[in-house]
Short mmCIF file of C-alpha atoms and ligand atoms in Angstrom, two decimals:
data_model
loop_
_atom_site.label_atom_id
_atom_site.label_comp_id
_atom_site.label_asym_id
_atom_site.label_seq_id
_atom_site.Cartn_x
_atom_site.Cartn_y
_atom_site.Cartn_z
CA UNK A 1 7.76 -23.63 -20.26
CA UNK A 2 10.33 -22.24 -17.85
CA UNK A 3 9.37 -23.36 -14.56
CA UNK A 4 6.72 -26.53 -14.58
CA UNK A 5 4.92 -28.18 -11.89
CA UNK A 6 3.76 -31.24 -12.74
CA UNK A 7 0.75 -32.89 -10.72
CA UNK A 8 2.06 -31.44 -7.52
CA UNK A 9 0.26 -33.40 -4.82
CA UNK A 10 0.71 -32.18 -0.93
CA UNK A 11 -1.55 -34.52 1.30
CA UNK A 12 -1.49 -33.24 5.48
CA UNK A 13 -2.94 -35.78 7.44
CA UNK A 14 -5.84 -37.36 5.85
CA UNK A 15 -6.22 -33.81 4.35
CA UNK A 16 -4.85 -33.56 0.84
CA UNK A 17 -4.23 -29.46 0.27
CA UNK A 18 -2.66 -30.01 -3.46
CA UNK A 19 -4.19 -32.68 -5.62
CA UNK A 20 -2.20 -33.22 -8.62
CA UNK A 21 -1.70 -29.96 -9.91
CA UNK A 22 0.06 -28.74 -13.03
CA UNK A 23 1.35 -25.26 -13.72
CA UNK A 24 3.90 -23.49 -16.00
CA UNK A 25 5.55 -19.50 -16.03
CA UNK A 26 7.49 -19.04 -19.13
CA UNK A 27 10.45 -16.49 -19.21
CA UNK A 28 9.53 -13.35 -18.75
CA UNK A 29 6.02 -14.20 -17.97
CA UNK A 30 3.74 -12.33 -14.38
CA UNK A 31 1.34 -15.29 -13.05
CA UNK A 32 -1.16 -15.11 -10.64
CA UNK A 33 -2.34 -17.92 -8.03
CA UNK A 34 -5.63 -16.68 -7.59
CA UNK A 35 -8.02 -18.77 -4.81
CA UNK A 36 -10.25 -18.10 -1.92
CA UNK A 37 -8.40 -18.58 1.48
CA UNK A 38 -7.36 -22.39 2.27
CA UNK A 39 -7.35 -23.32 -1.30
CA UNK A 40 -3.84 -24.24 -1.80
CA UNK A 41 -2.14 -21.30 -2.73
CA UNK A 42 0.48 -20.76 -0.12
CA UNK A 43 1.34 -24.19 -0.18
CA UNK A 44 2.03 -24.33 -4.12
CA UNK A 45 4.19 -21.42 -3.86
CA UNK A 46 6.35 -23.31 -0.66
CA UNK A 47 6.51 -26.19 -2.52
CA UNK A 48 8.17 -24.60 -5.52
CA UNK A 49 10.34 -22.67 -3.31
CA UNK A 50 11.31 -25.64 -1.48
CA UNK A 51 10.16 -24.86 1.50
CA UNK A 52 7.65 -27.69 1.50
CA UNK A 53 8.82 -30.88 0.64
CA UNK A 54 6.38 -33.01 -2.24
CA UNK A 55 4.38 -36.00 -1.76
CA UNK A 56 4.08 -37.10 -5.48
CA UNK A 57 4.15 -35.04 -8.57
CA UNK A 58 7.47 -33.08 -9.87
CA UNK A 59 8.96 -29.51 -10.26
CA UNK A 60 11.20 -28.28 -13.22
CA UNK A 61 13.23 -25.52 -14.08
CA UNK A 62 14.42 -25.49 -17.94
CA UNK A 63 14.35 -29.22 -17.87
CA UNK A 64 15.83 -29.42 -14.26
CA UNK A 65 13.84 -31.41 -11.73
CA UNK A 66 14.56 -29.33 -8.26
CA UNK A 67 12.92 -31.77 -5.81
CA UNK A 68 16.00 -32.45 -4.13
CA UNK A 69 17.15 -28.79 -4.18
CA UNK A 70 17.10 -27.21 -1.03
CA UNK A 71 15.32 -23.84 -0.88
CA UNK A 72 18.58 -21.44 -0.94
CA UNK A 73 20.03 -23.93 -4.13
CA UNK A 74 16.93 -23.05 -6.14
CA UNK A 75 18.17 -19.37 -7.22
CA UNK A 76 14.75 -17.50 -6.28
CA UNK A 77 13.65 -15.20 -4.58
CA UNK A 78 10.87 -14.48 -2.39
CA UNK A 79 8.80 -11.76 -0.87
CA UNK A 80 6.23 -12.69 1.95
CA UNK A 81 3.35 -11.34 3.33
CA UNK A 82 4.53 -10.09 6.39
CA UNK A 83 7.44 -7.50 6.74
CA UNK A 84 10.37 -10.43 7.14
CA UNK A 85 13.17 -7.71 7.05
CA UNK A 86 15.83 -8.76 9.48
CA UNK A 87 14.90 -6.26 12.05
CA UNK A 88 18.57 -5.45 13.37
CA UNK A 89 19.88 -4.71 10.28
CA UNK A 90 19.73 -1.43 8.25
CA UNK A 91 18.11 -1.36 4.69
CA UNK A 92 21.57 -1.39 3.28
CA UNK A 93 22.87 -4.79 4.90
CA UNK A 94 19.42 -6.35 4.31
CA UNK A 95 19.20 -5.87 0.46
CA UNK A 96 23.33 -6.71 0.20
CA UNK A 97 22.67 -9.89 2.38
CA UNK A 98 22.37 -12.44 -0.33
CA UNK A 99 25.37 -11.11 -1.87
CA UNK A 100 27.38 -11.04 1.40
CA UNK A 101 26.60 -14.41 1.45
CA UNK A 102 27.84 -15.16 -1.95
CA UNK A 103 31.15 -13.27 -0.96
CA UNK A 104 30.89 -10.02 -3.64
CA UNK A 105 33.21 -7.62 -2.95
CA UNK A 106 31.97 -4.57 -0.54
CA UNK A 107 31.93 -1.91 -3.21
CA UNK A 108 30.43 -4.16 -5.75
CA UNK A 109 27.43 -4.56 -2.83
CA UNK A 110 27.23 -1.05 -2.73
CA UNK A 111 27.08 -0.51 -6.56
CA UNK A 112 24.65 -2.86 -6.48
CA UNK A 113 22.28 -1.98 -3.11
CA UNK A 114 21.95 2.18 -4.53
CA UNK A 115 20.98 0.68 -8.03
CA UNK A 116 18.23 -1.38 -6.42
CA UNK A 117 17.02 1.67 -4.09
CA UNK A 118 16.84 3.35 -7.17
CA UNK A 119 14.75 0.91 -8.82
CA UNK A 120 11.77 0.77 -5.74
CA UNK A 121 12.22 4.62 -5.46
CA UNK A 122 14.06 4.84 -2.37
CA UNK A 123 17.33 6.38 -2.90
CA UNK A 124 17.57 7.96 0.25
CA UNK A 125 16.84 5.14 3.53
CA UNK A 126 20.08 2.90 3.13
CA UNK A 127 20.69 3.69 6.13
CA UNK A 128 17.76 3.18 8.45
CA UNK A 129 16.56 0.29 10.01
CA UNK A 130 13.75 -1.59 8.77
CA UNK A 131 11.60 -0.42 11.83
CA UNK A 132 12.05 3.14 11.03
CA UNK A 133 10.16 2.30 7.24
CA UNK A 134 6.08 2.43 7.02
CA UNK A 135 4.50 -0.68 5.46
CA UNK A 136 4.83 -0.28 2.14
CA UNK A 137 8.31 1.01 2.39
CA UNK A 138 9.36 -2.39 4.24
CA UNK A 139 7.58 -4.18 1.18
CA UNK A 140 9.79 -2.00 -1.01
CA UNK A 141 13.25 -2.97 0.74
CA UNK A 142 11.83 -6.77 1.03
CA UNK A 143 11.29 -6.78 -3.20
CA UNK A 144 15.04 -5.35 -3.44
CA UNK A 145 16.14 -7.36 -1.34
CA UNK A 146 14.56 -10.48 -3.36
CA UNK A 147 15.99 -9.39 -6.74
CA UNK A 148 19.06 -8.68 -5.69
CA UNK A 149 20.31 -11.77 -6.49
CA UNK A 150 19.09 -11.50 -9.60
CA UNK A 151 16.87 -14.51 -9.26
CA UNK A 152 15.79 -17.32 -11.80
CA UNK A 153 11.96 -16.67 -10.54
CA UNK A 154 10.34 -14.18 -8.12
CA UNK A 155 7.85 -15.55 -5.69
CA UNK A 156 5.73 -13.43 -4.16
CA UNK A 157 3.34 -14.50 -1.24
CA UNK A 158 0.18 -11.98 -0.66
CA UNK A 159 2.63 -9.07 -0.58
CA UNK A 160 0.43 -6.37 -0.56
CA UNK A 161 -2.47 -7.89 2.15
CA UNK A 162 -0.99 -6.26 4.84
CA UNK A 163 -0.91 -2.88 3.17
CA UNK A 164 -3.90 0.05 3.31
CA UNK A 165 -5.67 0.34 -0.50
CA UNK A 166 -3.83 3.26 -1.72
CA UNK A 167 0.00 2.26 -1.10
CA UNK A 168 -1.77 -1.31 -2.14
CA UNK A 169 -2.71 0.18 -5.54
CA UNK A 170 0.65 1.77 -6.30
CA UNK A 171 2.96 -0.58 -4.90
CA UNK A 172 1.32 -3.06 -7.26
CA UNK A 173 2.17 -0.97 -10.08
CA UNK A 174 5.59 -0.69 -9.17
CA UNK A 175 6.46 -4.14 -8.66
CA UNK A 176 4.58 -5.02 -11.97
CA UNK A 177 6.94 -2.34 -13.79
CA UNK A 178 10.11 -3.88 -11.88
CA UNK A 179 9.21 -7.12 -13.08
CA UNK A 180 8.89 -6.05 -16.72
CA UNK A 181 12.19 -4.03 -16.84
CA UNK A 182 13.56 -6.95 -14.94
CA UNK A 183 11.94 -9.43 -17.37
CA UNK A 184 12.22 -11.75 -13.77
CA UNK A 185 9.45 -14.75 -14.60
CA UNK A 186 7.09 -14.18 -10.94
CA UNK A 187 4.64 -16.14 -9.67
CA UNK A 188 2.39 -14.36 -7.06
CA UNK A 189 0.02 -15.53 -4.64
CA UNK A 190 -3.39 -13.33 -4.05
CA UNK A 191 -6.85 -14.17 -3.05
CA UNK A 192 -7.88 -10.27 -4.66
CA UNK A 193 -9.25 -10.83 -7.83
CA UNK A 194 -8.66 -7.38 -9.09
CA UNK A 195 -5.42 -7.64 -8.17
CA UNK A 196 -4.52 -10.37 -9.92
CA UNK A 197 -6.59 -9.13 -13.07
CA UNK A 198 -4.44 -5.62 -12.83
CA UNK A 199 -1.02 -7.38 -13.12
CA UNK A 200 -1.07 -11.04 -14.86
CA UNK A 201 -0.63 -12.20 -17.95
CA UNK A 202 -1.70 -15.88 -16.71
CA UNK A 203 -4.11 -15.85 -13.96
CA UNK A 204 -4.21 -19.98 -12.28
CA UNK A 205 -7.46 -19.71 -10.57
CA UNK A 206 -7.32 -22.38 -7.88
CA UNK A 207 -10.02 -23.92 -5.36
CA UNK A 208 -9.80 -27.05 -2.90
CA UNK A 209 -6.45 -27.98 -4.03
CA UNK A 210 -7.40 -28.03 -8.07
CA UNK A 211 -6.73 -25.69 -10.75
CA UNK A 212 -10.23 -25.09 -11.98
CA UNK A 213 -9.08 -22.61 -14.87
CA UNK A 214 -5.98 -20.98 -15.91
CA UNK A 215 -5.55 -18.35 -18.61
CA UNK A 216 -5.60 -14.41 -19.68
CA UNK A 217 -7.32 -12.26 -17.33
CA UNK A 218 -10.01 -11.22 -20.28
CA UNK A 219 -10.46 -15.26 -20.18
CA UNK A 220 -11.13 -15.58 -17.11
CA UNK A 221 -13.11 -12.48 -16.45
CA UNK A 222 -15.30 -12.82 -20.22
CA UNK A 223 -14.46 -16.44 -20.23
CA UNK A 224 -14.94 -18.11 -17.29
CA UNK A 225 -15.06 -22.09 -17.80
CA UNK A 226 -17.49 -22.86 -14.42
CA UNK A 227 -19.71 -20.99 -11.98
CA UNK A 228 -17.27 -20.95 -9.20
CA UNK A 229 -14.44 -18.81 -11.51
CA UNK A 230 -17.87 -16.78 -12.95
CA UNK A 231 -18.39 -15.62 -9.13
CA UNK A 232 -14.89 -15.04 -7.95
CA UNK A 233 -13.78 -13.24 -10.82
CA UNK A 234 -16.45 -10.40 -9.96
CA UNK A 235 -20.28 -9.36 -10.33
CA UNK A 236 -22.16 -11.59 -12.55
CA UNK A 237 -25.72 -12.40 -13.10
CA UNK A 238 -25.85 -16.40 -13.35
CA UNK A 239 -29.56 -17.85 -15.02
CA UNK A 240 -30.44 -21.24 -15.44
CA UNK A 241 -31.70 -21.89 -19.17
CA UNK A 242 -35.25 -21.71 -18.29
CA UNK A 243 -34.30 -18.28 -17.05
CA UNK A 244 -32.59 -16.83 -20.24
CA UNK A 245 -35.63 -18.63 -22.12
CA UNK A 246 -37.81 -16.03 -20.36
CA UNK A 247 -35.99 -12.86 -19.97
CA UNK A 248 -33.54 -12.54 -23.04
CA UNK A 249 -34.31 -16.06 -25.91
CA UNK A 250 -32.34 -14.37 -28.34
CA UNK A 251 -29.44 -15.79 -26.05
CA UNK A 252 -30.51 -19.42 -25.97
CA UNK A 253 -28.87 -20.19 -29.31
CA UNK A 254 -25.06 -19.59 -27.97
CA UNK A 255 -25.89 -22.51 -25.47
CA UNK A 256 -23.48 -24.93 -26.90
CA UNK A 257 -24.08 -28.82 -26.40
CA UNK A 258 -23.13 -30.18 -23.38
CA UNK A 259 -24.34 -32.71 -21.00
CA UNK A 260 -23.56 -30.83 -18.08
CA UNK A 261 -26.20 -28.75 -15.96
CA UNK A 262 -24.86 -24.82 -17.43
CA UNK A 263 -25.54 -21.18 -16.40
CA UNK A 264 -25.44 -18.36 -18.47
CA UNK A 265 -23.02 -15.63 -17.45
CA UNK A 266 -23.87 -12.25 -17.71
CA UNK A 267 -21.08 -10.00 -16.54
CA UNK A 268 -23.14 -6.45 -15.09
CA UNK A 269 -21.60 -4.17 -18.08
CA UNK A 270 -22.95 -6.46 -20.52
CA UNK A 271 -26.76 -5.75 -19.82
CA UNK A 272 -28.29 -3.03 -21.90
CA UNK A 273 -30.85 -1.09 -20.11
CA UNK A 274 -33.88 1.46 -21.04
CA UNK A 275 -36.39 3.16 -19.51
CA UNK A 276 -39.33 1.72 -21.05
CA UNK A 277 -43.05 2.08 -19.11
CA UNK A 278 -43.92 -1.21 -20.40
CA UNK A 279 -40.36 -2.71 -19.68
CA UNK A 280 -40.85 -5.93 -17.89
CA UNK A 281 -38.38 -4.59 -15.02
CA UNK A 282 -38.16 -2.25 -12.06
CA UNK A 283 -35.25 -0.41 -10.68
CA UNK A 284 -35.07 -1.21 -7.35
CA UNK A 285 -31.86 0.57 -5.84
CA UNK A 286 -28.93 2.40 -7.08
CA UNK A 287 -25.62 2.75 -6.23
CA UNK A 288 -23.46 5.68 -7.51
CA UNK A 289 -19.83 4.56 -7.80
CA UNK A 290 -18.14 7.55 -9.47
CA UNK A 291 -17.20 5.79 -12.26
CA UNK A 292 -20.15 4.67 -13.15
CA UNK A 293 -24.05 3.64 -11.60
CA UNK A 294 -25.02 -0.08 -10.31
CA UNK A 295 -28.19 -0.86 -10.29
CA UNK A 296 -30.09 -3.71 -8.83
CA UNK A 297 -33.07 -4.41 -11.39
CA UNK A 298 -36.21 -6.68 -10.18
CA UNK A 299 -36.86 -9.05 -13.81
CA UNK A 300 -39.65 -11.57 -13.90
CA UNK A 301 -37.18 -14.19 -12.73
CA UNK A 302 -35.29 -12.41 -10.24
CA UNK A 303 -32.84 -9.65 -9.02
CA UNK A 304 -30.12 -8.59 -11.66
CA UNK A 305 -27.11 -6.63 -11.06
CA UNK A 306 -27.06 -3.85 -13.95
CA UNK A 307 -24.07 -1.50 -14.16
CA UNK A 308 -24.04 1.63 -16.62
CA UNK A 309 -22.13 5.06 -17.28
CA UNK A 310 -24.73 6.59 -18.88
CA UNK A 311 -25.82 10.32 -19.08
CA UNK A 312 -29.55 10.12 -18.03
CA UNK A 313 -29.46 7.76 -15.79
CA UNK A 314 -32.27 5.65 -14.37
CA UNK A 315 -33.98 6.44 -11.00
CA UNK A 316 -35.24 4.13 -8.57
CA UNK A 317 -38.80 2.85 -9.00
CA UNK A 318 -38.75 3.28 -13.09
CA UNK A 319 -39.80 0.25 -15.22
CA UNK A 320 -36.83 -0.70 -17.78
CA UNK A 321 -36.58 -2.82 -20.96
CA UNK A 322 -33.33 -4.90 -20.67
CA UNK A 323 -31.01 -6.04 -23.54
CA UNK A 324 -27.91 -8.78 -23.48
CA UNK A 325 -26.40 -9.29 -27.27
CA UNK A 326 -25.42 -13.03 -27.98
CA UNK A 327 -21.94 -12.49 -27.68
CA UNK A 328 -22.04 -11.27 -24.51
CA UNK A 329 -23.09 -13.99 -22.91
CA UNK A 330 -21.18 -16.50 -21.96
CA UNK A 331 -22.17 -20.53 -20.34
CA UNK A 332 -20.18 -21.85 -17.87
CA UNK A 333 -20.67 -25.71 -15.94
CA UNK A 334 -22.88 -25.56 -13.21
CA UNK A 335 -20.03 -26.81 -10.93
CA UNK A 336 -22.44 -26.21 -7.78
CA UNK A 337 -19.24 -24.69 -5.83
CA UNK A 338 -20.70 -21.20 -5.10
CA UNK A 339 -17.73 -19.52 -4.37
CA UNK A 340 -16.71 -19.40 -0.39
CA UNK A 341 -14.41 -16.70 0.19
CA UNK A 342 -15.61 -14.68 -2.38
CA UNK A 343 -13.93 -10.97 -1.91
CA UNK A 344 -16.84 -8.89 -1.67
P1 ATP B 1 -4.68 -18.31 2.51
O1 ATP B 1 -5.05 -17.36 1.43
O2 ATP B 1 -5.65 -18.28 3.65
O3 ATP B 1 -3.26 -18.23 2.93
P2 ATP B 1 -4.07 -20.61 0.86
O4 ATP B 1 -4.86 -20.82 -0.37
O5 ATP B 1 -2.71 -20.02 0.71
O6 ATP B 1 -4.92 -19.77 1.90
P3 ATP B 1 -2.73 -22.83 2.11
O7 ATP B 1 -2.02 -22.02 3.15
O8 ATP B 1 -1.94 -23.33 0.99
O9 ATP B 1 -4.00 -22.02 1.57
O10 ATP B 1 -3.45 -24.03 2.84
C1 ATP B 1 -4.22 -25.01 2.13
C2 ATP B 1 -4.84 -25.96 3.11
O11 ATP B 1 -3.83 -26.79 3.69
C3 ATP B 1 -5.56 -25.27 4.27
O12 ATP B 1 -6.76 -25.97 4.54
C4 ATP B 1 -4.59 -25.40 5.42
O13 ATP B 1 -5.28 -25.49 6.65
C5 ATP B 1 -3.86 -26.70 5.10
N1 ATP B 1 -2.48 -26.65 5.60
C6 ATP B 1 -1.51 -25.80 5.19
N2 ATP B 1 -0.34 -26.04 5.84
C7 ATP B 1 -0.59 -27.07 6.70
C8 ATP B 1 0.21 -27.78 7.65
N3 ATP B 1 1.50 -27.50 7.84
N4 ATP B 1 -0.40 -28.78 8.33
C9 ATP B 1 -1.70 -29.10 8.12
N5 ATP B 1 -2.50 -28.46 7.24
C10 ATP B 1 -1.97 -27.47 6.54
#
């Protein structure tokens, strides 16, 4: 691993916020701190910066323990939530600061500052002032700014949860296509689940100061090792044994051996629905999303969420047969921690 924490601990008070916590980025490698609010997040990403000082655990870099590296020592860059441009400076002198400060040579800033405005497609606002820039621009000049130095990781805290959904959307796309041609290893900080599933390659899924599962987005989304990761990585239908027992036994064989109370996870896709008139299930409501149709279906042992992009679709009222193939199902620990904070 590139960058490794090792069981980071952070204790406030009587309140401990990071309890022994291990990560690793590798080189080149887009990671994701994914958590509902107040998990730990922010403070994980401080600590490696070295904004935050450790109570126990350790932090490397290629071998190199950086706890007593001060913050501007540690050769990374970071991007914050809010718009921290320095407000009486134009876009120019903000994204050649850090190499003012390094004492580079005027035109060699220059060189440098149009390649970068280049690179977050904004040749032309050198020289405005940061107040003069929408949102999303600001985030743009911040990013620059950050990699300007060309950085030994990018941090990135929540820098797109001050932005409206569409420059959201495509300033996410950008900075995940900087960071490739870059090859820059980032870690980034997001409570948005589809966020983090649209640009990771390693999504750490964190709650009350743990890691509870880290891995590929497809793991965590088809994957998920507990109930709470099931129900923050999106829509699934959890049942108890008894419940898959009744409404779909073919499924009861995956169940592997475990002494631990499990769920079955059935993501919404996964569920196979027909009109049937004897089907043992009712449509109850529909919702048209463009893409495709959700359904909430009444079963013998409850609601189910059903999602389909079928041609002849279902109506409201019909009876249904429903269908979930073994390998679509997936049990996860009952870990009882329904997910607070759970984006909706
Ligand atoms: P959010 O998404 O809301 O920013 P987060 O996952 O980033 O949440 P942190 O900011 O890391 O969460 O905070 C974790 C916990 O530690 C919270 O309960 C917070 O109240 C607490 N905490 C953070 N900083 C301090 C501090 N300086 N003093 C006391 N408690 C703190």
């Amino acid at each position: 691993m590139y960058l490794t924490v090792r069981d980071a601990t952070k204790i406030y008070g009587n309140f401990t916020a990071l309890d022994r916590v291990s990560i690793g980025i590798d080189q080149g490698e887009f990671v994701c701190l994914l958590g509902p609010s107040g998990c730990g997040k922010t403070t994980l990403l401080r600590l490696i910066a070295g904004l935050t000082d450790l109570d126990g655990g350790e932090i490397t870099l290629e071998g190199a323990d950086l706890s007593q590296l001060p913050a501007r020592k540690r050769g990374f860059g970071i991007v914050f939530q809010s718009y921290s441009l320095f407000p009486n400076m134009t876009v120019a002198e903000n994204i050649g600061y850090g190499l003012k400060i390094r004492g580079a040579a005027k035109t060699e800033i220059s060189v440098r500052v149009a390649e970068l405005l280049e690179l977050v497609k904004l040749p032309q606002v050198a020289d405005k002032m940061p107040g003069q820039l929408s949102g999303g621009q600001q985030q743009r000049i911040a990013l620059a700014r950050a990699i300007a130095v060309d950085p030994r990781v990018l941090l990135l805290d929540e820098p797109l949860s001050a932005l409206d959904a569409k420059v959201r959307a495509t300033l996410r796309d950008e900075i995940r296509q900087v960071q490739r041609e870059l090859g820059i290893p980032t870690l980034m900080v997001t409570h948005d689940q589809e966020e983090a599933l649209a640009l990771a390659d390693k999504i750490i899924c964190m709650n009350h100061g743990v890691v509870v599962q880290a891995g590929t987005p497809e793991d965590l989304y088809h994957r998920p090792a507990t109930r709470f990761v099931a129900e923050f990585m999106g829509i699934s239908n959890l049942l108890s044994p008894e419940e898959v027992d009744r409404l779909f036994p073919n499924l009861l064989a995956t169940r592997p051996a475990s002494g631990k109370p499990q769920l079955a996870c059935i993501r919404p896709e996964q569920i196979n629905i027909a009109k049937s008139v004897d089907g043992a299930a009712t449509v109850r409501s529909i919702s048209f999303l463009g893409n495709l149709r959700r359904l909430e279906v009444e079963s013998p042992v409850g609601m189910l969420t059903v999602e389909t992009h079928g041609t002849n679709p279902c109506r409201a009222g019909e009876r249904v047969r429903l269908h979930v193939s073994p390998e679509a199902c997936t049990w996860v620990d009952d870990d009882g921690a329904l997910a607070e904070g759970v984006p909706t």
